[in-house]
Short mmCIF file of C-alpha atoms in Angstrom, two decimals:
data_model
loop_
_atom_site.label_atom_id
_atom_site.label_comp_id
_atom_site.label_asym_id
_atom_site.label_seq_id
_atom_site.Cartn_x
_atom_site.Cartn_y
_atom_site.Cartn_z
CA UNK A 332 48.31 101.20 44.63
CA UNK A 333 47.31 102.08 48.06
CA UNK A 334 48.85 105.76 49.29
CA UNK A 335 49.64 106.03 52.79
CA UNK A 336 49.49 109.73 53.31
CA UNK A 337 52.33 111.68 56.19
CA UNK A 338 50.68 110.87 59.75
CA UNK A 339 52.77 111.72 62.67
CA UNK A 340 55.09 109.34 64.58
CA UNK A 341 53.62 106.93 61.81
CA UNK A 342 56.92 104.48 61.07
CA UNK A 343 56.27 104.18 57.34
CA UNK A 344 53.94 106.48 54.39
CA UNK A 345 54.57 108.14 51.48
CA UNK A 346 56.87 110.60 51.56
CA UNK A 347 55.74 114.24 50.56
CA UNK A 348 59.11 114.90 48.92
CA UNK A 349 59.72 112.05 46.68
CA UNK A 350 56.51 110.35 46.69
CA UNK A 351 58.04 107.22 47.71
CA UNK A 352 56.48 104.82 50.22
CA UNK A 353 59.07 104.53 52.74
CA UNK A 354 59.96 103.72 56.42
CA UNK A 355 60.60 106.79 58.49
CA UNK A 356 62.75 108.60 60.85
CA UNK A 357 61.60 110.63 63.32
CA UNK A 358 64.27 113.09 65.51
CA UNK A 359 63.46 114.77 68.55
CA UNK A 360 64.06 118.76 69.12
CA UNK A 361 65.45 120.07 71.48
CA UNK A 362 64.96 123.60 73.13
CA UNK A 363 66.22 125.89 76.26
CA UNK A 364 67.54 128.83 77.33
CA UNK A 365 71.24 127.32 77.12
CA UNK A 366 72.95 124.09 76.60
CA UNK A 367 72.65 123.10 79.98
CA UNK A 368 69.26 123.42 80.13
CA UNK A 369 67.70 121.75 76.89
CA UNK A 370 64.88 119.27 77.30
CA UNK A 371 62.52 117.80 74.58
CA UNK A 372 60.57 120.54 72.94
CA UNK A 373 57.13 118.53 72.35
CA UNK A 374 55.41 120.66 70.17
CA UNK A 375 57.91 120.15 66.91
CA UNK A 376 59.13 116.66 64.98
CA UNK A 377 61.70 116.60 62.29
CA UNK A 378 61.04 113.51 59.82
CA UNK A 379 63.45 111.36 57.62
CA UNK A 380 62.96 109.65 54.71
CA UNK A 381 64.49 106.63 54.28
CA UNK A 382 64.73 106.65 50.49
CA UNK A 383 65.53 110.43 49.54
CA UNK A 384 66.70 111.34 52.66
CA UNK A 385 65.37 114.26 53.01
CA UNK A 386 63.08 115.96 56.01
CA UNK A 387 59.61 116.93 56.74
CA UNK A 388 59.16 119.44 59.70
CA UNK A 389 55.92 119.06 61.76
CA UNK A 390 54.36 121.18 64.78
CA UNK A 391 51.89 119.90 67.28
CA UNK A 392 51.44 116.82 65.28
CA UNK A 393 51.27 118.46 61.73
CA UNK A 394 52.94 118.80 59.38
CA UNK A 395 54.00 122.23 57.66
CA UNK A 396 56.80 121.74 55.97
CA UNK A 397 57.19 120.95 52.96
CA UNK A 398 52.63 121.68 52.57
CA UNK A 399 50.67 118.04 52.72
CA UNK A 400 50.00 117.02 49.08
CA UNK A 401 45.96 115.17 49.97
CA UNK A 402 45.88 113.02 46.87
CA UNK A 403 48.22 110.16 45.77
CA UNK A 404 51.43 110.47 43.97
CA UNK A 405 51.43 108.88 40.57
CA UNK A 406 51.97 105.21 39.55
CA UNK A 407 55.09 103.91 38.98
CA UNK A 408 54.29 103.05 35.29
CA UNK A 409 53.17 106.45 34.37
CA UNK A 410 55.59 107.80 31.92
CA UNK A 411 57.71 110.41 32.53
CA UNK A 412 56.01 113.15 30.34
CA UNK A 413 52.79 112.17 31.53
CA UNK A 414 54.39 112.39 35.25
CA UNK A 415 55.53 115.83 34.83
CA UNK A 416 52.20 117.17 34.66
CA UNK A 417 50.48 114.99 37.25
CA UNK A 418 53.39 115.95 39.85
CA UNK A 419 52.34 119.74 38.96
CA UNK A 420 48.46 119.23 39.26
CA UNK A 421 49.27 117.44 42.48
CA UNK A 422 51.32 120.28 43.94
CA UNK A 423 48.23 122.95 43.16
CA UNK A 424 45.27 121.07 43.47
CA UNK A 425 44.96 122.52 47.51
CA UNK A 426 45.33 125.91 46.17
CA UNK A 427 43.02 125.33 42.97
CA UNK A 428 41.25 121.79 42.04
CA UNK A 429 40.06 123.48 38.72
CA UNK A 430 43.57 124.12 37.70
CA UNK A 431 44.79 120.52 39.04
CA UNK A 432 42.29 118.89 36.72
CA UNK A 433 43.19 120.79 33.42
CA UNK A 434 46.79 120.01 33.62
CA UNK A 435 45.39 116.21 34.16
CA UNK A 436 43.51 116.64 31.42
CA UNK A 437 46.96 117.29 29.24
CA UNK A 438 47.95 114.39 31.27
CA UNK A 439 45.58 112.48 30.09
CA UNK A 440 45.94 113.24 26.34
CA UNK A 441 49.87 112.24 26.77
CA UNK A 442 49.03 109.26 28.11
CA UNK A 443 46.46 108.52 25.50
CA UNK A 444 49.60 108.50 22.93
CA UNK A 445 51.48 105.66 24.65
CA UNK A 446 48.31 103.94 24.61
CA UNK A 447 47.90 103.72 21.16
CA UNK A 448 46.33 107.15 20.22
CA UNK A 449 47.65 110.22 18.37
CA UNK A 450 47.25 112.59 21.64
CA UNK A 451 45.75 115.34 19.70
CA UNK A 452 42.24 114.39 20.20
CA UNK A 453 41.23 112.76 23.60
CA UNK A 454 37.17 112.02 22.05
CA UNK A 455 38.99 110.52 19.15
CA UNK A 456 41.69 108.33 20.19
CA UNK A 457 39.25 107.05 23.22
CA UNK A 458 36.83 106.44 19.86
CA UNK A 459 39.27 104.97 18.13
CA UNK A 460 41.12 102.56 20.88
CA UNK A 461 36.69 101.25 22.17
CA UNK A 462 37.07 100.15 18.46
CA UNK A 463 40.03 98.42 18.92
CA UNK A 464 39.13 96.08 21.99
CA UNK A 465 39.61 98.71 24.41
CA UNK A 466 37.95 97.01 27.83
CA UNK A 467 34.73 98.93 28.82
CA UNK A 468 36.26 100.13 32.25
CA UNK A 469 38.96 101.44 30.90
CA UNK A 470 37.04 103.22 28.10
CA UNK A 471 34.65 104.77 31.63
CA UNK A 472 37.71 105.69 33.27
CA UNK A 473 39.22 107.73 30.04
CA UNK A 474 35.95 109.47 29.65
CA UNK A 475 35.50 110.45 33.23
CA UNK A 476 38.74 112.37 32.89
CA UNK A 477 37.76 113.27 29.42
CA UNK A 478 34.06 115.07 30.50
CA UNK A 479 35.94 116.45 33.72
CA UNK A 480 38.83 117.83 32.23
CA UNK A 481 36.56 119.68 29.57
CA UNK A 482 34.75 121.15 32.94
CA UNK A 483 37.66 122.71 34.58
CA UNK A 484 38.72 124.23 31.00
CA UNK A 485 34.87 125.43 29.56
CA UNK A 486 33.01 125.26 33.14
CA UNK A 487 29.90 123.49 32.36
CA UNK A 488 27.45 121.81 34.81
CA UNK A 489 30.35 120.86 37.27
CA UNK A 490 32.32 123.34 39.36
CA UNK A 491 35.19 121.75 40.48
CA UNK A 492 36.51 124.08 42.79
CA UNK A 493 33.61 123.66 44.81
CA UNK A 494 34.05 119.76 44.67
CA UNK A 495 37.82 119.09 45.02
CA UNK A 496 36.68 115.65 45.31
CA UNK A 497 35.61 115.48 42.10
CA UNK A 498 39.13 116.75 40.70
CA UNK A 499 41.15 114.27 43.43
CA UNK A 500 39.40 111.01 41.66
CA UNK A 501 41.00 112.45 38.98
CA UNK A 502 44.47 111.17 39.74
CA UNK A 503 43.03 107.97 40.83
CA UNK A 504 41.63 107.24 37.46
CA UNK A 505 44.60 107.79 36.02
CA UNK A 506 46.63 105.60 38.06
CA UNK A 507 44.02 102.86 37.25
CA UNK A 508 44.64 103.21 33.43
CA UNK A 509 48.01 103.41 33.54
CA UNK A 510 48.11 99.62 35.84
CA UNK A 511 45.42 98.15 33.79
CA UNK A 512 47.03 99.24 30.15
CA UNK A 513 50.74 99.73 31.31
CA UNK A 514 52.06 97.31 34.48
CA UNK A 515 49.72 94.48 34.27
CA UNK A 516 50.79 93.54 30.64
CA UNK A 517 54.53 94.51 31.00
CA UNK A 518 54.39 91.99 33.92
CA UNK A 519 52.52 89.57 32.19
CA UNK A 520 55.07 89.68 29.16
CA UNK A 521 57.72 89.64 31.73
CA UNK A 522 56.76 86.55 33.25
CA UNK A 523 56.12 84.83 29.70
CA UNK A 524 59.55 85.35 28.35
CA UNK A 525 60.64 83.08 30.93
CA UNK A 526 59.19 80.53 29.63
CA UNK A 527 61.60 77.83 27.85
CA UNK A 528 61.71 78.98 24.26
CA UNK A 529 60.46 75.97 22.68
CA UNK A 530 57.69 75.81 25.14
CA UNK A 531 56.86 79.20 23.39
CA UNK A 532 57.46 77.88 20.04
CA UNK A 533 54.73 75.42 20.26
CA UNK A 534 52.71 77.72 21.60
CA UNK A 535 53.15 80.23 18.61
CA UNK A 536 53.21 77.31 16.08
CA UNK A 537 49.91 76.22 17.77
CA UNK A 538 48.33 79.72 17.47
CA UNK A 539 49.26 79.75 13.80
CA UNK A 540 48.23 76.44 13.10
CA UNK A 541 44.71 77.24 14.50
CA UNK A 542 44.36 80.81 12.39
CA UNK A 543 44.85 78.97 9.23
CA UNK A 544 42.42 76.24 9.58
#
């Protein structure tokens, strides 16, 4: 998922109130002395969303209003208590990338539960789901939040707050776990079930046919 962060006079991005990628509205403001004398005020934009509807205020080409989020918003797929604490780590991670990356790391350890694992131990249940098939990249992805996430709680050899970068690939990561072990089989299965149904039953009676031979 590709984020198109706010750029001025840009047509469509993501909005930084509802996440949303959406087209966009831009208004003109307009300034004077009176009513009779307003002209175009180029130094301030006001900015629509076209799916919330609501409007982002920008001066000389920036915008201030609501504060730029710099990393994307969370995918789709990602459940809603999961989402809950990746919206909060996205809405501090300017003001503190350490603090971003330990609520991702409860993030993480939520998600881990829809996955398959108990969420009480993030080691375990990654140990636990590698045993079960889990694909290597996924299992690298998991861990990289994993080791991080320990950092920004017990600071250890990485200091996140002086690499933010390290704490933004953070919500990338998890964005790739949650397509690769949430969307892509949900629209997999999706597609399947359309499938005549006795098209699928000789499928399944196939499949059974071969595991008892």
């Amino acid at each position: 998922m590709k984020y198109y962060p706010p750029k001025h006079r840009q047509e469509g991005f993501h909005c930084p109130h509802c996440g949303v990628y959406a087209s966009q509205k831009w208004l003109r403001v307009l300034s004077g002395v009176s009513q009779d004398n307003l002209k175009r005020d180029e130094r301030f934009d006001i900015c629509v969303c076209s799916h919330c509807g609501q409007r982002s205020y920008w001066y000389k080409q920036n915008l201030v209003d609501p504060p730029e989020v710099s990393v994307v918003p969370p995918h789709e797929d990602l459940p809603e208590d999961c989402k809950l604490d990746y919206e909060e780590a996205r809405s501090i991670f300017a003001a503190s990338p350490r603090a971003s990356a330990a609520l991702l790391r409860l993030c993480v350890q939520k998600l881990l539960l829809h996955l398959g694992g108990s969420g009480k131990n993030i080691n375990a249940d990654i140990k636990e789901l590698v045993e079960k098939g889990l694909p290597i990249l996924v299992q690298q992805a998991l861990d990289y939040c994993r080791v991080i996430g320990n950092n920004s709680v017990h600071p250890g050899e990485i200091n996140i707050n002086d690499s933010p970068d390290v704490a933004a690939s953070l919500f990338d990561m998890i964005n790739f776990i949650v397509e690769d072990r949430i969307t892509r089989p949900n629209q997999i299965q999706a597609l399947y079930s359309r499938l005549p149904e006795n098209a699928r039953s000789a499928i399944q009676k196939r499949d059974s046919t071969s595991s008892s031979a």
